[in-house]
Structure formats: C-alpha cells, structure tokens
Tab-separated table of C-alpha atoms in Angstrom:
chain	number	residue	atom	x	y	z
A	1	UNK	CA	-0.065	-0.052	0.097
A	2	UNK	CA	2.725	2.585	0.589
A	3	UNK	CA	4.360	1.580	-2.199
A	4	UNK	CA	1.116	2.478	-4.413
A	5	UNK	CA	0.169	5.486	-2.721
A	6	UNK	CA	4.121	6.676	-3.379
A	7	UNK	CA	3.651	5.940	-6.828
A	8	UNK	CA	0.464	8.039	-6.877
A	9	UNK	CA	2.045	10.612	-5.554
A	10	UNK	CA	4.618	10.992	-7.778
A	11	UNK	CA	1.863	10.697	-10.847
A	12	UNK	CA	-0.015	13.241	-8.868
A	13	UNK	CA	3.103	15.721	-9.322
A	14	UNK	CA	3.414	15.076	-12.849
A	15	UNK	CA	-0.035	15.113	-13.804
A	16	UNK	CA	-0.350	18.634	-11.421
A	17	UNK	CA	2.373	20.138	-13.895
A	18	UNK	CA	0.298	19.722	-16.772
A	19	UNK	CA	-3.230	20.575	-14.876
A	20	UNK	CA	-1.337	24.388	-14.581
A	21	UNK	CA	-1.060	24.154	-18.500
A	22	UNK	CA	-4.498	22.850	-18.920
A	23	UNK	CA	-5.866	26.011	-16.755
A	24	UNK	CA	-4.277	28.823	-18.000
A	25	UNK	CA	-4.701	27.541	-21.871
A	26	UNK	CA	-7.976	25.707	-22.235
A	27	UNK	CA	-10.204	29.157	-21.123
A	28	UNK	CA	-8.696	30.596	-23.773
A	29	UNK	CA	-8.953	28.271	-26.613
A	30	UNK	CA	-5.004	27.323	-26.760
A	31	UNK	CA	-3.477	24.082	-27.275
A	32	UNK	CA	-2.143	22.503	-24.059
A	33	UNK	CA	0.630	20.815	-26.139
A	34	UNK	CA	1.853	23.518	-28.272
A	35	UNK	CA	4.002	25.569	-27.890
A	36	UNK	CA	6.347	24.800	-24.850
A	37	UNK	CA	5.521	26.515	-21.635
A	38	UNK	CA	7.378	30.054	-21.775
A	39	UNK	CA	7.902	33.475	-19.184
A	40	UNK	CA	4.938	35.560	-20.068
A	41	UNK	CA	7.003	38.463	-19.844
A	42	UNK	CA	10.551	37.570	-21.431
A	43	UNK	CA	9.201	35.238	-23.530
A	44	UNK	CA	12.110	32.330	-23.230
A	45	UNK	CA	10.917	29.001	-23.160
A	46	UNK	CA	10.995	27.084	-19.357
A	47	UNK	CA	13.960	24.704	-19.179
A	48	UNK	CA	13.684	21.002	-18.799
A	49	UNK	CA	15.743	21.211	-15.388
A	50	UNK	CA	13.090	24.203	-14.211
A	51	UNK	CA	10.182	22.485	-15.072
A	52	UNK	CA	10.533	19.577	-12.274
A	53	UNK	CA	7.169	19.726	-10.075
A	54	UNK	CA	7.812	21.907	-6.925
A	55	UNK	CA	11.371	21.822	-6.458
A	56	UNK	CA	11.932	23.876	-10.077
A	57	UNK	CA	9.803	26.514	-8.614
A	58	UNK	CA	11.859	26.461	-5.336
A	59	UNK	CA	15.772	26.176	-6.540
A	60	UNK	CA	14.252	29.767	-8.680
A	61	UNK	CA	13.091	31.022	-5.384
A	62	UNK	CA	9.421	31.909	-7.432
A	63	UNK	CA	11.321	33.883	-10.092
A	64	UNK	CA	12.012	33.843	-13.738
A	65	UNK	CA	15.816	32.564	-14.328
A	66	UNK	CA	15.962	35.024	-17.446
A	67	UNK	CA	14.107	38.228	-16.222
A	68	UNK	CA	13.693	37.575	-12.667
A	69	UNK	CA	9.872	37.792	-13.087
A	70	UNK	CA	7.757	36.279	-9.915
A	71	UNK	CA	5.967	33.091	-10.824
A	72	UNK	CA	2.770	32.369	-9.059
A	73	UNK	CA	3.096	30.492	-5.809
A	74	UNK	CA	-0.230	28.704	-7.163
A	75	UNK	CA	1.650	26.589	-9.583
A	76	UNK	CA	3.826	24.509	-6.921
A	77	UNK	CA	0.778	24.418	-5.236
A	78	UNK	CA	-1.462	23.013	-7.673
A	79	UNK	CA	1.432	20.434	-8.367
A	80	UNK	CA	1.582	19.343	-4.418
A	81	UNK	CA	-2.015	19.554	-3.718
A	82	UNK	CA	-2.296	17.057	-6.940
A	83	UNK	CA	-0.131	14.775	-5.419
A	84	UNK	CA	-1.757	14.414	-1.906
A	85	UNK	CA	-4.738	14.453	-3.498
A	86	UNK	CA	-3.881	11.180	-5.791
A	87	UNK	CA	-2.058	9.754	-2.592
A	88	UNK	CA	-5.723	10.058	-0.617
A	89	UNK	CA	-7.050	8.458	-3.164
A	90	UNK	CA	-4.958	5.346	-3.526
A	91	UNK	CA	-5.262	4.843	0.179
A	92	UNK	CA	-8.969	5.041	-0.239
A	93	UNK	CA	-9.255	2.704	-3.044
A	94	UNK	CA	-6.090	0.657	-2.735
A	95	UNK	CA	-5.534	-1.555	-5.786
A	96	UNK	CA	-9.260	-1.444	-6.892
A	97	UNK	CA	-9.385	-1.735	-10.474
A	98	UNK	CA	-11.853	1.852	-10.356
A	99	UNK	CA	-8.622	3.584	-8.762
A	100	UNK	CA	-7.623	5.039	-12.108
A	101	UNK	CA	-11.132	6.615	-12.591
A	102	UNK	CA	-10.844	8.162	-9.432
A	103	UNK	CA	-7.376	9.515	-10.348
A	104	UNK	CA	-8.757	10.960	-13.132
A	105	UNK	CA	-11.763	12.564	-11.290
A	106	UNK	CA	-9.246	14.030	-8.858
A	107	UNK	CA	-7.425	15.561	-12.283
A	108	UNK	CA	-10.053	17.234	-13.880
A	109	UNK	CA	-11.565	17.830	-10.771
A	110	UNK	CA	-9.047	20.632	-10.200
A	111	UNK	CA	-8.593	21.869	-13.446
A	112	UNK	CA	-12.214	22.354	-13.550
A	113	UNK	CA	-12.702	23.849	-10.017
A	114	UNK	CA	-9.296	26.655	-10.799
A	115	UNK	CA	-10.877	27.479	-14.181
A	116	UNK	CA	-14.178	28.073	-12.880
A	117	UNK	CA	-12.374	30.156	-9.904
A	118	UNK	CA	-10.766	32.169	-12.507
A	119	UNK	CA	-12.776	32.637	-15.413
A	120	UNK	CA	-16.494	31.733	-13.474
A	121	UNK	CA	-17.307	28.804	-16.379
A	122	UNK	CA	-16.630	25.281	-17.102
A	123	UNK	CA	-15.400	24.644	-20.703
A	124	UNK	CA	-17.095	22.165	-22.771
A	125	UNK	CA	-13.530	21.000	-23.530
A	126	UNK	CA	-13.196	19.633	-20.400
A	127	UNK	CA	-16.759	18.422	-19.219
A	128	UNK	CA	-18.018	16.778	-22.450
A	129	UNK	CA	-15.104	14.429	-23.256
A	130	UNK	CA	-15.479	13.392	-19.092
A	131	UNK	CA	-18.217	11.615	-20.090
A	132	UNK	CA	-16.217	9.333	-22.408
A	133	UNK	CA	-13.373	8.860	-20.423
A	134	UNK	CA	-15.571	7.920	-17.090
A	135	UNK	CA	-17.363	5.634	-19.203
A	136	UNK	CA	-14.397	3.726	-19.891
A	137	UNK	CA	-12.708	3.526	-16.996
A	138	UNK	CA	-15.689	2.761	-14.718
A	139	UNK	CA	-17.238	0.016	-17.798
A	140	UNK	CA	-13.473	-1.337	-17.098
A	141	UNK	CA	-13.382	-1.101	-13.424
A	142	UNK	CA	-16.908	-3.252	-13.798
A	143	UNK	CA	-15.469	-5.458	-15.807
A	144	UNK	CA	-12.171	-6.328	-14.168
A	145	UNK	CA	-13.674	-6.065	-10.589
A	146	UNK	CA	-16.918	-7.963	-11.520
A	147	UNK	CA	-19.048	-4.825	-10.061
A	148	UNK	CA	-21.844	-5.055	-12.338
A	149	UNK	CA	-24.029	-3.263	-9.867
A	150	UNK	CA	-21.913	-0.648	-9.454
A	151	UNK	CA	-21.772	0.136	-13.294
A	152	UNK	CA	-25.238	0.448	-13.192
A	153	UNK	CA	-25.690	2.401	-9.643
A	154	UNK	CA	-23.004	4.867	-11.784
A	155	UNK	CA	-25.383	5.062	-14.557
A	156	UNK	CA	-28.249	6.181	-12.548
A	157	UNK	CA	-25.996	8.457	-10.596
A	158	UNK	CA	-25.128	10.174	-14.116
A	159	UNK	CA	-28.529	10.241	-14.601
A	160	UNK	CA	-30.523	11.296	-11.492
A	161	UNK	CA	-27.834	13.849	-10.621
A	162	UNK	CA	-27.724	15.306	-14.049
A	163	UNK	CA	-31.983	15.642	-14.730
A	164	UNK	CA	-31.868	17.209	-10.906
A	165	UNK	CA	-29.398	20.276	-11.873
A	166	UNK	CA	-31.328	20.743	-15.271
A	167	UNK	CA	-34.020	20.939	-13.300
A	168	UNK	CA	-32.632	23.287	-10.726
A	169	UNK	CA	-30.938	25.563	-13.917
A	170	UNK	CA	-34.243	25.545	-15.800
A	171	UNK	CA	-36.557	26.670	-13.030
A	172	UNK	CA	-33.871	29.235	-12.058
A	173	UNK	CA	-31.359	29.744	-14.813
A	174	UNK	CA	-29.589	33.041	-13.036
A	175	UNK	CA	-28.656	30.728	-9.872
A	176	UNK	CA	-26.447	28.030	-11.991
A	177	UNK	CA	-24.352	27.850	-15.222
A	178	UNK	CA	-24.621	25.665	-17.546
A	179	UNK	CA	-21.966	24.320	-17.346
A	180	UNK	CA	-22.654	22.945	-13.779
A	181	UNK	CA	-25.506	21.033	-15.428
A	182	UNK	CA	-22.856	19.597	-17.824
A	183	UNK	CA	-20.836	18.693	-15.059
A	184	UNK	CA	-23.129	16.799	-13.137
A	185	UNK	CA	-23.700	13.577	-14.586
A	186	UNK	CA	-19.892	12.998	-14.512
A	187	UNK	CA	-19.777	13.670	-10.330
A	188	UNK	CA	-23.284	11.884	-10.396
A	189	UNK	CA	-21.773	8.943	-12.207
A	190	UNK	CA	-18.536	8.520	-9.396
A	191	UNK	CA	-21.182	9.237	-6.454
A	192	UNK	CA	-23.584	6.613	-7.906
A	193	UNK	CA	-20.579	3.694	-8.254
A	194	UNK	CA	-20.351	4.290	-4.663
A	195	UNK	CA	-24.091	3.763	-3.064
A	196	UNK	CA	-27.285	5.971	-3.314
A	197	UNK	CA	-26.903	6.970	-0.267
A	198	UNK	CA	-23.152	8.216	-0.955
A	199	UNK	CA	-24.786	9.759	-4.114
A	200	UNK	CA	-27.835	11.892	-2.242
A	201	UNK	CA	-24.693	13.426	0.128
A	202	UNK	CA	-22.419	14.577	-2.163
A	203	UNK	CA	-25.363	16.499	-3.766
A	204	UNK	CA	-26.511	17.876	-0.398
A	205	UNK	CA	-22.683	18.389	0.456
A	206	UNK	CA	-22.365	20.620	-2.821
A	207	UNK	CA	-25.334	22.742	-2.171
A	208	UNK	CA	-24.583	23.171	1.942
A	209	UNK	CA	-20.912	24.032	0.884
A	210	UNK	CA	-21.938	26.722	-1.782
A	211	UNK	CA	-24.608	28.060	0.917
A	212	UNK	CA	-22.612	28.723	3.602
A	213	UNK	CA	-20.241	30.344	1.496
A	214	UNK	CA	-22.570	32.180	-0.042
A	215	UNK	CA	-24.119	33.678	3.437
A	216	UNK	CA	-20.419	34.293	4.534
A	217	UNK	CA	-20.124	36.746	1.715
A	218	UNK	CA	-22.953	38.486	2.376
A	219	UNK	CA	-22.271	38.682	6.103
A	220	UNK	CA	-18.969	40.391	5.502
A	221	UNK	CA	-19.876	42.349	3.365
A	222	UNK	CA	-17.669	40.619	0.312
A	223	UNK	CA	-20.724	40.169	-1.891
A	224	UNK	CA	-24.971	40.758	-2.225
A	225	UNK	CA	-27.555	38.706	-3.590
A	226	UNK	CA	-26.595	39.557	-7.225
A	227	UNK	CA	-22.996	38.112	-6.678
A	228	UNK	CA	-21.979	35.557	-9.470
A	229	UNK	CA	-20.106	32.716	-7.085
A	230	UNK	CA	-18.620	30.230	-9.004
A	231	UNK	CA	-20.264	26.672	-8.239
A	232	UNK	CA	-18.414	24.236	-9.533
A	233	UNK	CA	-15.762	23.955	-6.637
A	234	UNK	CA	-18.517	23.321	-4.312
A	235	UNK	CA	-20.088	20.841	-6.589
A	236	UNK	CA	-16.371	18.793	-6.602
A	237	UNK	CA	-15.829	19.584	-2.883
A	238	UNK	CA	-19.150	18.171	-2.198
A	239	UNK	CA	-18.534	14.525	-4.565
A	240	UNK	CA	-14.728	14.617	-2.528
A	241	UNK	CA	-16.094	14.695	0.987
A	242	UNK	CA	-18.820	12.105	0.141
A	243	UNK	CA	-16.204	9.713	-1.954
A	244	UNK	CA	-14.115	10.108	1.139
A	245	UNK	CA	-16.883	9.774	3.948
A	246	UNK	CA	-20.140	9.856	2.326
A	247	UNK	CA	-21.025	6.343	3.770
A	248	UNK	CA	-19.908	7.244	7.607
A	249	UNK	CA	-21.986	10.496	7.004
A	250	UNK	CA	-24.882	7.876	5.636
A	251	UNK	CA	-24.281	5.821	8.431
A	252	UNK	CA	-24.414	8.610	11.362
A	253	UNK	CA	-27.307	10.241	9.610
A	254	UNK	CA	-29.686	7.046	9.712
A	255	UNK	CA	-28.148	6.434	13.503
A	256	UNK	CA	-29.642	9.633	14.628
A	257	UNK	CA	-32.865	9.476	12.549
A	258	UNK	CA	-33.867	5.764	12.765
A	259	UNK	CA	-31.752	5.330	16.159
C-alpha cells in the first residue's frame, strides 16, 4: 500500500504540472500541447531542469531564471495538491480496478475548480469528453473487478444528478450556469458507483458548501444577492467529501434518525 500511495503521489506531481498548463490555456482556447511553456514576460522557454514539479519553483525561488519576473506560488501548490489528492485516492481505493477512474476525477476536478474560480465557467472542452473517459474507466473497473451492480448505480447516478441539476437550472437559470449541469452527470456517476446514499450525500454537500460560502460573503459584505459565485468548486468539494466519508455520514445520519 505504501508503494502504491507513493507511486500515485509521484504521478500526481507530474499530472499537476500539466494541469497548470490546462488551467491557463483551455479557457483561452489555446493548445495544451504546443508551444512549450515559456515566461509570459520575457518569452524565454522554461528549461527542462526548471520544469521539475515543486522543486523547480523552489530552486528558482519563485522567479524566472532569465528576467526575474515572479512566478505565482499557485503553480507548485497545484502540483503538490494534485500529488496529495492522488495519494488520498490511492489510500481510499487501494489496488481496486476503479482507482484509475477516481484518479482521473482528482485531476479533472482540480482543473475545473481552478478554471471556474478564474473565469467563472466550466469549459465544454473538459466537461464533455469526460463522459466518454469516465464511461470507459468505470466499465473497465466493473469488468475487471466484477462490479456490474456498481456500474448500474453509476449510470443511474449520472442520469439522476444530471436531471436534478437541469431542473434546478431550468427553474432558475440566473442562479446556476449550464456548465454546472454538464458537470453533474460525471459527478453523479462517481457518487452512484459508491452507493445511492453517497450520491445523495455528495449532492447535498455541494449545495451546503455553496450556501455557507454565499451566506458568509453577504454577512462580511463581500457580496450581495446578485454576486456571482462559481458553483463548480462546491460541487466538486461535495463530491470529494462524499467519496471519502459519504458512507460514514450516511450511517451516522441513519443512526440519529432511526436509532
């Protein structure tokens, strides 16, 4: 298990470096493959030795080697955060064939959350292809791990959560972006795979987190009723919480309500 966690953390570091490119370029409609990364001020390409996740930023002391322009601390934080989240998923699922699917969720979730915070939208270039990727990964896990019931729950979860968000958007389109609706089936599939109680918990927590932050902004005069708050990060945070602790929360709720 220790080797698996360490391996996933290492992969997470490398994926996190790529996610920094995704977060910057995808909202701008740019290719994530070319041209190679370069300093936005002086235009000099990033050297391979400086492109080592986290370590490169530390060695450079957060500044461009050529022009000395500051490099945002978000870059190493995204890399380290992705590594931590990959390690957490490895601890949660172990060698289960479904692990690659949840590692993909960790990666795409970080990218979508940051993009939504930056530009307040969830790009179709990330949400829509995820339908195919998630379907393939979960189908593989169902076959390899002999989990046909889990795959059926994932399908139900995708349909139910997608339909729920569509109804919410249709009823009050000013309160939710359609990108959130497009993201919902993917999250529903991951939650449904783990159980219907986990599905309900993840959906509830997304709205709970969003509501608490919205109330906090109003109370501290940082926003008002018309302040636009990106909802994608709360959906993703609710999903992550339910993946890690959903069944425990369901059991605790049932214990209190039903004794």
